Amino acid sequence: MMIHLKWRKLYKLDTPKLLQLLERLKKKMKKEVEDIYNRLVEYDLPVEGVFAPYFLTLFLYSTPIQVAEKIIDCFLHEGENFLLDMTVKMLRMKRSKIMKFVDDDFSAFHLQNYLSKQMVEE
């Protein structure tokens, strides 16, 4: 599986697979959740910095074991598109909360913290 899908490249020094996935995520976000993508740009939060940990850990670092098992099952069955789709679906589900972050000195920090950890835990 790791060889066939070239997922080993995710963990190589220059992380070519990770960069490829994050570029695909950016395009998907621009198309499907443009308002959220624009909010990240507005707060100078690069997609790479916010979402790289999700892909490096397959979303498993902060999920309960029951959810982690389902993520692995879906990933093995559907491949990396599942991870991209799941990310965008989570963003859609949390759109109203994400868009409530206001532009002040701490908003970027709080938004990044929310997107990189709390959103998955919810």
mmCIF file of N, CA, C and O in Angstrom, residues 14 43 112:
data_model
loop_
_atom_site.group_PDB
_atom_site.id
_atom_site.type_symbol
_atom_site.label_atom_id
_atom_site.label_comp_id
_atom_site.label_asym_id
_atom_site.label_seq_id
_atom_site.Cartn_x
_atom_site.Cartn_y
_atom_site.Cartn_z
ATOM 1 N N ASP A 14 12.597 15.847 1.699
ATOM 2 C CA ASP A 14 11.958 17.004 1.055
ATOM 3 C C ASP A 14 10.442 16.859 0.942
ATOM 4 O O ASP A 14 9.781 17.680 0.341
ATOM 5 N N TYR A 43 -5.399 35.948 7.357
ATOM 6 C CA TYR A 43 -4.652 35.859 8.616
ATOM 7 C C TYR A 43 -3.221 35.373 8.423
ATOM 8 O O TYR A 43 -2.542 35.060 9.392
ATOM 9 N N GLN A 112 -5.497 29.238 14.032
ATOM 10 C CA GLN A 112 -4.570 28.148 13.719
ATOM 11 C C GLN A 112 -4.675 27.029 14.754
ATOM 12 O O GLN A 112 -4.697 25.859 14.410
#
